[in-house]
Coordinates of C-alpha atoms in Angstrom, one line a residue:
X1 CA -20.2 84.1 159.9
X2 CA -22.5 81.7 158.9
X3 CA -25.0 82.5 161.5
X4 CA -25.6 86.2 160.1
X5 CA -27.5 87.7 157.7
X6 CA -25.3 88.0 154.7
X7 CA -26.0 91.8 154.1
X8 CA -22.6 92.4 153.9
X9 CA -19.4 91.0 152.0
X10 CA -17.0 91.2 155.0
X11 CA -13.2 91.3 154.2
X12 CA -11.1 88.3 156.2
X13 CA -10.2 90.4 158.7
X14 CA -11.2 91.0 162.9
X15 CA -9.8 93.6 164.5
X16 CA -8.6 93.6 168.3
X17 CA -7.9 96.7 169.5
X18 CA -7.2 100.1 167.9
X19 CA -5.1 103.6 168.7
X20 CA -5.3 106.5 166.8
X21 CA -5.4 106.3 163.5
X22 CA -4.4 102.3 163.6
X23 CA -6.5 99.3 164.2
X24 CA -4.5 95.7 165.1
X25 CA -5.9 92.4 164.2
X26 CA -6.4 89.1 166.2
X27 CA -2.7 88.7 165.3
X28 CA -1.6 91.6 166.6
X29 CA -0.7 93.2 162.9
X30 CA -1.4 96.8 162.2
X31 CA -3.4 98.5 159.7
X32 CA -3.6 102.2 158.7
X33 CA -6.8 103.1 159.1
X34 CA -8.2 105.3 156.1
X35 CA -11.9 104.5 156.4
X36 CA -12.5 105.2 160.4
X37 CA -15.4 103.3 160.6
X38 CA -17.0 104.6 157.5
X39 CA -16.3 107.9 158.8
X40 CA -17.3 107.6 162.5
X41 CA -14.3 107.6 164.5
X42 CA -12.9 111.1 163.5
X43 CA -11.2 111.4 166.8
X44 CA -9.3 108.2 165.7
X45 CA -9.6 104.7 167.6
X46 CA -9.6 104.7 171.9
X47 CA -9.0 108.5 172.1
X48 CA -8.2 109.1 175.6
X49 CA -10.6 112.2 176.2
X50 CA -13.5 109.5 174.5
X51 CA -12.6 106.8 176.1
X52 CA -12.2 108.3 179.8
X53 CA -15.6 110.1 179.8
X54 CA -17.6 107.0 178.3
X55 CA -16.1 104.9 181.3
X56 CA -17.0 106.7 184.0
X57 CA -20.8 107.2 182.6
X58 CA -20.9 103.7 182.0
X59 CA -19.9 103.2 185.8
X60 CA -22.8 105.8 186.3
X61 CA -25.8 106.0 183.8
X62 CA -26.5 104.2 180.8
X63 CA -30.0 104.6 179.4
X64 CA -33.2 105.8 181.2
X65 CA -35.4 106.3 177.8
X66 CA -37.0 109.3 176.8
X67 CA -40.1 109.2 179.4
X68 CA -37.7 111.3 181.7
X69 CA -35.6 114.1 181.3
X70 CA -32.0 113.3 180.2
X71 CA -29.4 116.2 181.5
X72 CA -26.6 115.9 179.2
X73 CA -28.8 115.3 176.1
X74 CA -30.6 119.0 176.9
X75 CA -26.8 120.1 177.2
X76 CA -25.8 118.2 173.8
X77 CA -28.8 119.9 172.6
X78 CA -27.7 123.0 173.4
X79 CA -24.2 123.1 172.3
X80 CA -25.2 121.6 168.9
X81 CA -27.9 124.2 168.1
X82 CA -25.5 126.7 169.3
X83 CA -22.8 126.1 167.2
X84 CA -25.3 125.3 163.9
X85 CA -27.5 128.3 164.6
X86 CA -30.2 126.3 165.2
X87 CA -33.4 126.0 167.7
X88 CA -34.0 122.6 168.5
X89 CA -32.6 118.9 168.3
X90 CA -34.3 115.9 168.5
X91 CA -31.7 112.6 169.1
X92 CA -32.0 109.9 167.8
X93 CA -29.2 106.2 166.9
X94 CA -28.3 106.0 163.4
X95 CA -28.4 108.2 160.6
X96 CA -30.8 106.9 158.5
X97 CA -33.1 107.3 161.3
X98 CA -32.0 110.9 161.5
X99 CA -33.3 111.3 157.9
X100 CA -36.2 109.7 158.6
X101 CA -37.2 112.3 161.3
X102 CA -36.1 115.1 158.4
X103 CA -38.6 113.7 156.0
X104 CA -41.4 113.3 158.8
X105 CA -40.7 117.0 159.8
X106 CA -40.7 118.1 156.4
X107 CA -44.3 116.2 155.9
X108 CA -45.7 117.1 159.2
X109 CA -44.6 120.7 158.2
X110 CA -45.8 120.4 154.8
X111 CA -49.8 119.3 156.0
X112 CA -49.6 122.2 158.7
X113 CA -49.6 124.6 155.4
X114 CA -52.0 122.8 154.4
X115 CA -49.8 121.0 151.6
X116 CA -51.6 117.9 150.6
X117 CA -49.2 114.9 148.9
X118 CA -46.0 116.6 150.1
X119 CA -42.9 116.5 147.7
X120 CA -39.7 116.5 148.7
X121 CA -37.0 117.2 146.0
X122 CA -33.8 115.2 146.3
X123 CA -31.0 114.4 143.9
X124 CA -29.9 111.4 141.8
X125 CA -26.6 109.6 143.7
X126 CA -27.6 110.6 146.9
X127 CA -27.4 108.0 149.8
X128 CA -29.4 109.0 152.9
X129 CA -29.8 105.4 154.3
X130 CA -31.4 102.2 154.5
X131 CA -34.4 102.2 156.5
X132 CA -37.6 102.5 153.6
X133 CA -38.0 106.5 153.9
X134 CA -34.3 107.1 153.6
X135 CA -33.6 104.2 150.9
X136 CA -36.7 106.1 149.1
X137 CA -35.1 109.1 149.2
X138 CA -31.4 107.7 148.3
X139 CA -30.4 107.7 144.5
X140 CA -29.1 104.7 144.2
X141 CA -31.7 102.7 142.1
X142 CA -29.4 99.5 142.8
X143 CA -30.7 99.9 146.3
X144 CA -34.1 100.3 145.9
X145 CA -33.8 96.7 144.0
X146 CA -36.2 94.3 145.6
X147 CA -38.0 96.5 147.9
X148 CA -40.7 97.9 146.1
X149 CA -43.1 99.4 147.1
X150 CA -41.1 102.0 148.6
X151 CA -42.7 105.3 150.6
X152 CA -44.0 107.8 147.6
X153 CA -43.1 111.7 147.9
X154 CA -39.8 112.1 146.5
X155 CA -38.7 114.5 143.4
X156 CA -35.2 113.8 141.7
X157 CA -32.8 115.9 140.2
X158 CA -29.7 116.2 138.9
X159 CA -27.6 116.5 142.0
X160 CA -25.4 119.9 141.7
X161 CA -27.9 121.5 139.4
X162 CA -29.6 124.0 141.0
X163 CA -31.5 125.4 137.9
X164 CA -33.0 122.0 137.7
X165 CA -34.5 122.6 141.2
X166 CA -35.3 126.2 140.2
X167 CA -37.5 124.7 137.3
X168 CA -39.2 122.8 139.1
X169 CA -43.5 124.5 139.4
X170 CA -44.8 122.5 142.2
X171 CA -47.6 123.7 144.9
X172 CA -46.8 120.1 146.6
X173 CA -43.5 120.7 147.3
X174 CA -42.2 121.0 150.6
X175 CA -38.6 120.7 151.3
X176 CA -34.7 120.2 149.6
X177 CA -32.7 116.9 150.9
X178 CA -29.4 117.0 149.6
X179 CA -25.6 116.3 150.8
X180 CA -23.2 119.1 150.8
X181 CA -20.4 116.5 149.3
X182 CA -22.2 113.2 148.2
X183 CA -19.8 110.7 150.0
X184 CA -21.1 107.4 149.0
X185 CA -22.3 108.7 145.5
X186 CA -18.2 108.9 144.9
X187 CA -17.2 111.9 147.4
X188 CA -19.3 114.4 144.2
X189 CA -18.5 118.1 145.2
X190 CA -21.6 120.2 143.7
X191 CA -20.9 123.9 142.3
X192 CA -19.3 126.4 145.0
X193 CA -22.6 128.3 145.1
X194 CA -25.1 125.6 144.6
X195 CA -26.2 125.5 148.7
X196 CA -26.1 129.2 148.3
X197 CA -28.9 129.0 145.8
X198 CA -30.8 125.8 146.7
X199 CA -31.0 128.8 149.9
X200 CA -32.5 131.0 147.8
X201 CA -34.9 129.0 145.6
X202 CA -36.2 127.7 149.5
X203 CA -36.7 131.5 150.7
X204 CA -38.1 132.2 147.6
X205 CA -40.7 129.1 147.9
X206 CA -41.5 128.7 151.1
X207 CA -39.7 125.2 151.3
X208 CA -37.3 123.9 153.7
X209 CA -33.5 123.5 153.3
X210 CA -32.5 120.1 154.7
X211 CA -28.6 119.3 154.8
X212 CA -27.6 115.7 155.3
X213 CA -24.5 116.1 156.9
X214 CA -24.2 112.7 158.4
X215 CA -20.8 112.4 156.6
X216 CA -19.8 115.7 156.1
X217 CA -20.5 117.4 159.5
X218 CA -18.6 117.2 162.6
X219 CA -15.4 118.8 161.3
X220 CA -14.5 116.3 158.6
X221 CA -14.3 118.7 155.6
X222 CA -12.3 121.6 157.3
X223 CA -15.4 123.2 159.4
X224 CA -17.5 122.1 162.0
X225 CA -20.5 121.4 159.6
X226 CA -19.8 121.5 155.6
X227 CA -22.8 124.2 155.6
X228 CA -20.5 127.0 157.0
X229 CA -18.1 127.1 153.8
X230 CA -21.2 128.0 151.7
X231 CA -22.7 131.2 153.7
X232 CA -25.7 129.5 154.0
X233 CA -27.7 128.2 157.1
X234 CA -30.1 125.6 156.4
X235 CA -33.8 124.5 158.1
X236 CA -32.9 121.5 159.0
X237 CA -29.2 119.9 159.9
X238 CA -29.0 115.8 160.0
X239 CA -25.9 114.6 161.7
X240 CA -25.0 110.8 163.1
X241 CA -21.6 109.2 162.2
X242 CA -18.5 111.2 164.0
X243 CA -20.9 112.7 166.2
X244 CA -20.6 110.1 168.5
X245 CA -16.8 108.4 167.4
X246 CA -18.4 105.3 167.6
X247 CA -21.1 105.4 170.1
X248 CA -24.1 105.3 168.2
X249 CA -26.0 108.4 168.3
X250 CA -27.5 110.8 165.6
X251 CA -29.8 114.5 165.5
X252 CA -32.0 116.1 163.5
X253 CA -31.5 119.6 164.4
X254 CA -34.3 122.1 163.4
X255 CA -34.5 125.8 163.2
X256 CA -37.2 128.1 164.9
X257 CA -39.4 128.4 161.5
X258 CA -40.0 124.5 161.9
X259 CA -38.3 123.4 165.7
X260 CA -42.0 122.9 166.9
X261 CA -43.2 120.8 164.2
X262 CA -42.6 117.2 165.9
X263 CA -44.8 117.5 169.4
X264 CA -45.3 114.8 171.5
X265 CA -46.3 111.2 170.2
X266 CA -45.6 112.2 166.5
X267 CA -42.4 110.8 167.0
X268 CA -39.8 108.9 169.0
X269 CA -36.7 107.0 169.9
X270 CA -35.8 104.3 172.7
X271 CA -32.2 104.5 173.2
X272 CA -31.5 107.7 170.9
X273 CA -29.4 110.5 172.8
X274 CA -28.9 108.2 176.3
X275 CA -26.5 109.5 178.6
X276 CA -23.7 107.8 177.2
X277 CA -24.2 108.9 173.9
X278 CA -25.0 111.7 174.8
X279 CA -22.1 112.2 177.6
X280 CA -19.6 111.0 174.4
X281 CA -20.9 113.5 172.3
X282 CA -20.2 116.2 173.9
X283 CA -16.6 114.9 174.8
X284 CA -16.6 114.7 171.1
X285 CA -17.5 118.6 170.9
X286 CA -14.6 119.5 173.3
X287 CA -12.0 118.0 171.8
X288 CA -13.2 118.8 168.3
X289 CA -13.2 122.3 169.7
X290 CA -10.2 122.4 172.4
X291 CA -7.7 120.9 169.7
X292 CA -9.2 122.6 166.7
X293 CA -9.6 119.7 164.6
X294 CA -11.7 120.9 161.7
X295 CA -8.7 123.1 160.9
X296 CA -6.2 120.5 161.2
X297 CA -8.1 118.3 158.9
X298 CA -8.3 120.9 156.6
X299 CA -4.4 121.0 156.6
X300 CA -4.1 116.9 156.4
X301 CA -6.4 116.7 153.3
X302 CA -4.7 119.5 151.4
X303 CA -1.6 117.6 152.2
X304 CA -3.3 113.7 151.4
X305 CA -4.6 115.0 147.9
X306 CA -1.4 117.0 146.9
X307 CA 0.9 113.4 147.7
X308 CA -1.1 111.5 146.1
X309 CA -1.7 113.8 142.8
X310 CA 2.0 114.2 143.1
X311 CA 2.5 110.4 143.3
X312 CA -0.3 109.6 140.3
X313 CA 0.8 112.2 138.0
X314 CA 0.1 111.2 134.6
X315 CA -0.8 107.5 135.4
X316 CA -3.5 106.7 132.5
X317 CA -6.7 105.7 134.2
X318 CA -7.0 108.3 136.8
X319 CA -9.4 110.8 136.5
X320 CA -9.6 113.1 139.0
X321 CA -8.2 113.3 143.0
X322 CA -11.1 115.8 144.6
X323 CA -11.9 115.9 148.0
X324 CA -12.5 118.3 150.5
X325 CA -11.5 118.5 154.3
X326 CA -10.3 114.7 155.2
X327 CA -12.9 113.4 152.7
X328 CA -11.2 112.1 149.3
X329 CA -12.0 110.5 146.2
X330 CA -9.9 108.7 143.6
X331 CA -12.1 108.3 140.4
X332 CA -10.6 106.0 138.1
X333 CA -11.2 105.1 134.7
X334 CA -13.0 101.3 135.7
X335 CA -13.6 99.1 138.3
X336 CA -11.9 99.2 141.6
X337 CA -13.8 97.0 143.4
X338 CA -10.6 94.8 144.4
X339 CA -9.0 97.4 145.6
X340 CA -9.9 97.6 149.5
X341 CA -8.8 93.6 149.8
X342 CA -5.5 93.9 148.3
X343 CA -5.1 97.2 150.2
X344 CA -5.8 95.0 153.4
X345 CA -2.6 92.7 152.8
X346 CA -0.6 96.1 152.5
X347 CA -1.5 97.0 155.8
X348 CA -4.3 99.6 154.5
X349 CA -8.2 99.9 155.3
X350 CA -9.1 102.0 152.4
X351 CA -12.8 101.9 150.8
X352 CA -14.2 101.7 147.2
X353 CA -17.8 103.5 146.1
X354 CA -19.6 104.2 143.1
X355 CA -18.1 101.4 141.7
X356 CA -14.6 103.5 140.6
X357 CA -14.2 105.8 143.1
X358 CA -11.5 105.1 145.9
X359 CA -12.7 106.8 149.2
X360 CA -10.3 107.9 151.8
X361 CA -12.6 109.2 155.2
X362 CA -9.4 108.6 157.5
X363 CA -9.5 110.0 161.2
X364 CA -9.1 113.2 161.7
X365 CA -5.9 113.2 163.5
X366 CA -3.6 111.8 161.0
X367 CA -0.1 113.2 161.6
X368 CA 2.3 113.9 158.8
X369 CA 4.2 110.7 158.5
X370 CA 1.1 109.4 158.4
X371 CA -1.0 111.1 155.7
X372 CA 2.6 110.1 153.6
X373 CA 2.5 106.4 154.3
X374 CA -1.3 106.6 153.3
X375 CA -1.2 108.3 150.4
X376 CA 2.1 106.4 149.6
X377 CA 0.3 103.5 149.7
X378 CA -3.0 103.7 148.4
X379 CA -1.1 105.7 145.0
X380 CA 0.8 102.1 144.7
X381 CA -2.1 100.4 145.1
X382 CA -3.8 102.4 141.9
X383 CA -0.9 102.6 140.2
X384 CA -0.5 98.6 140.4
X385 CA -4.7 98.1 139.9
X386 CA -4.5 100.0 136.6
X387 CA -1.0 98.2 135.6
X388 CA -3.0 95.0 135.6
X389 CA -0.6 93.9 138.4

């Protein structure tokens, strides 16, 4: 430990092996996984139809670069922009360097329009990533500490409120980031027809709709991408996280009004969308597809949030179980910062943000028994934290 950079505080635990919605220690002792990687491995831990398909790639192809064509990216590519209505996608590792092709499209498309000193609106709590576009446009103000100067460009409003963005009189003003569900602002669900308008207000201005669905997309809120539950169809689509179920790979998918904005040299990627990524990805897409996962993780959250606001009924310092899909919060009254290390000696992986907000991103293949024995235990868990026990 000693010999990395301490950018995180790591809990005392390694993990061996994991299967399904479980992850086993050094020591062989299981945990119930409900963080999946920070919402990566949606297909749950060495899923057979994953695991087979990266194998044999590995055995075949890994990585050429981007100086050649890569077949199964142009086929990712594809089914992707298919399935989001979109034109074209450009790959890339990571989510925050999705984003950070957003905002460079955005910019790039802003100065074609002649647009000097583009703006692009985005909303307080939002978390787009770490890299110094992203963390500029994140609204976190905690994780900006330090880091100054950060890239200029960025408008903030108050995220959900769409008549704020409607007020806003602008000529510089290019583009809309925002989250469809803020996951690590504390899993915030905006008004049912904010997207609808932010839509709207775009079509109306001339400005670009960019969704960052890096935690929300790939089925883990009851649809393939968040987007769909709104009506709406936006510019610009950012995925990364479950995309790949643990192979890293993200995409910043762009529709026709904008898909030519990045030519060649104004932007690029070494590994992004390799043939293993790439070859994962869509494995990802079949199963997501053959076994209708969004759905069933629409069913398993419905279930998760009714146990546990069953299970915390009336316990003072609770304030509100929301959630949509398989993506939970559990906003309590004050700090829950302990939480996730005395979860880990109850056999739980469970994660804490904002501070007070307990968020659940399990896999999505969680079976009955065990959406109980998670929300089981993670309502004991609160129920002991705010007992002072």
């Amino acid at each position: 430990m000693e010999a990395l950079i301490p950018t995180y505080n790591r809990l005392p635990v390694a993990f061996a092996r994991g299967e399904g919605a479980w992850l086993y220690d050094e020591q062989g002792h299981a945990y119930l996984d409900g963080v999946a990687g920070i919402a990566v491995c949606g297909l749950g831990h060495s899923h057979p139809a994953i695991a087979r398909v990266v194998a044999e790639q590995a055995q075949t192809l890994v990585h050429t670069s981007n100086l050649y064509r890569v077949p199964l990216q142009e086929r990712l590519a594809e089914r992707l922009c298919a399935a989001a209505g979109m034109s074209a996608a450009f790959f890339c590792n990571s989510g925050a360097e999705a984003n950070e092709a957003a905002i460079k499209l955005a910019r790039r498309h802003a100065a074609a329009l002649g647009v000097g000193a583009p703006q692009i609106v985005v909303a307080d709590g939002a978390f787009h990533g770490r890299t110094l576009g992203a963390l500029a446009a994140t609204g976190n103000p905690a994780a900006h500490e330090g880091f100054a100067p950060l890239p200029e460009g960025f408008r903030r409003v108050p995220y959900g409120d769409a008549d704020a963005v409607a007020a806003i009189d602008d000529d510089a003003v290019c583009a809309v980031l925002v989250e469809p569900i803020q996951g690590e602002g504390g899993v915030r669900i905006p008004p049912a027809d904010y997207l609808a308008r932010l839509r709207r207000i775009c079509d109306e201005r001339g400005w670009l709709l960019m969704l960052d669905e890096v935690q929300t997309g790939m089925g883990r809120t009851g649809t393939l991408f968040a987007f769909e539950q709104a009506g709406i169809r936006p510019d610009v689509l950012i995925l990364a996280k479950a995309l790949g179920n643990g192979l890293p790979i993200g995409a910043c998918l762009a529709a026709a009004g904008c898909a030519g904005t990045l030519g060649p040299g104004s932007h690029g990627t070494t590994y992004g969308g390799n043939p293993l990524a790439a070859r994962a990805a869509l494995a990802v897409l079949d199963t997501l597809e053959r076994e209708d996962v969004p759905a069933a993780a629409e069913r398993a959250g419905e279930a998760l949030r009714a146990r546990l606001s069953e299970k915390l009924a009336g316990v003072e310092g609770v304030r509100e179980i929301r959630g949509r899909g398989l993506m939970t919060g559990i906003e309590l009254a004050g700090d829950a910062s302990a939480l996730p290390r005395r979860a880990l000696d109850a056999g739980l992986l469970i994660n804490v943000t904002a501070g007070n907000v307990v968020r659940l991103v399990p896999p999505l293949i969680l079976d009955d028994d065990e959406i109980g024995q998670l929300a089981d235990g993670v309502a004991d868990l609160v129920r002991r934290h705010l007992a002072g026990a």
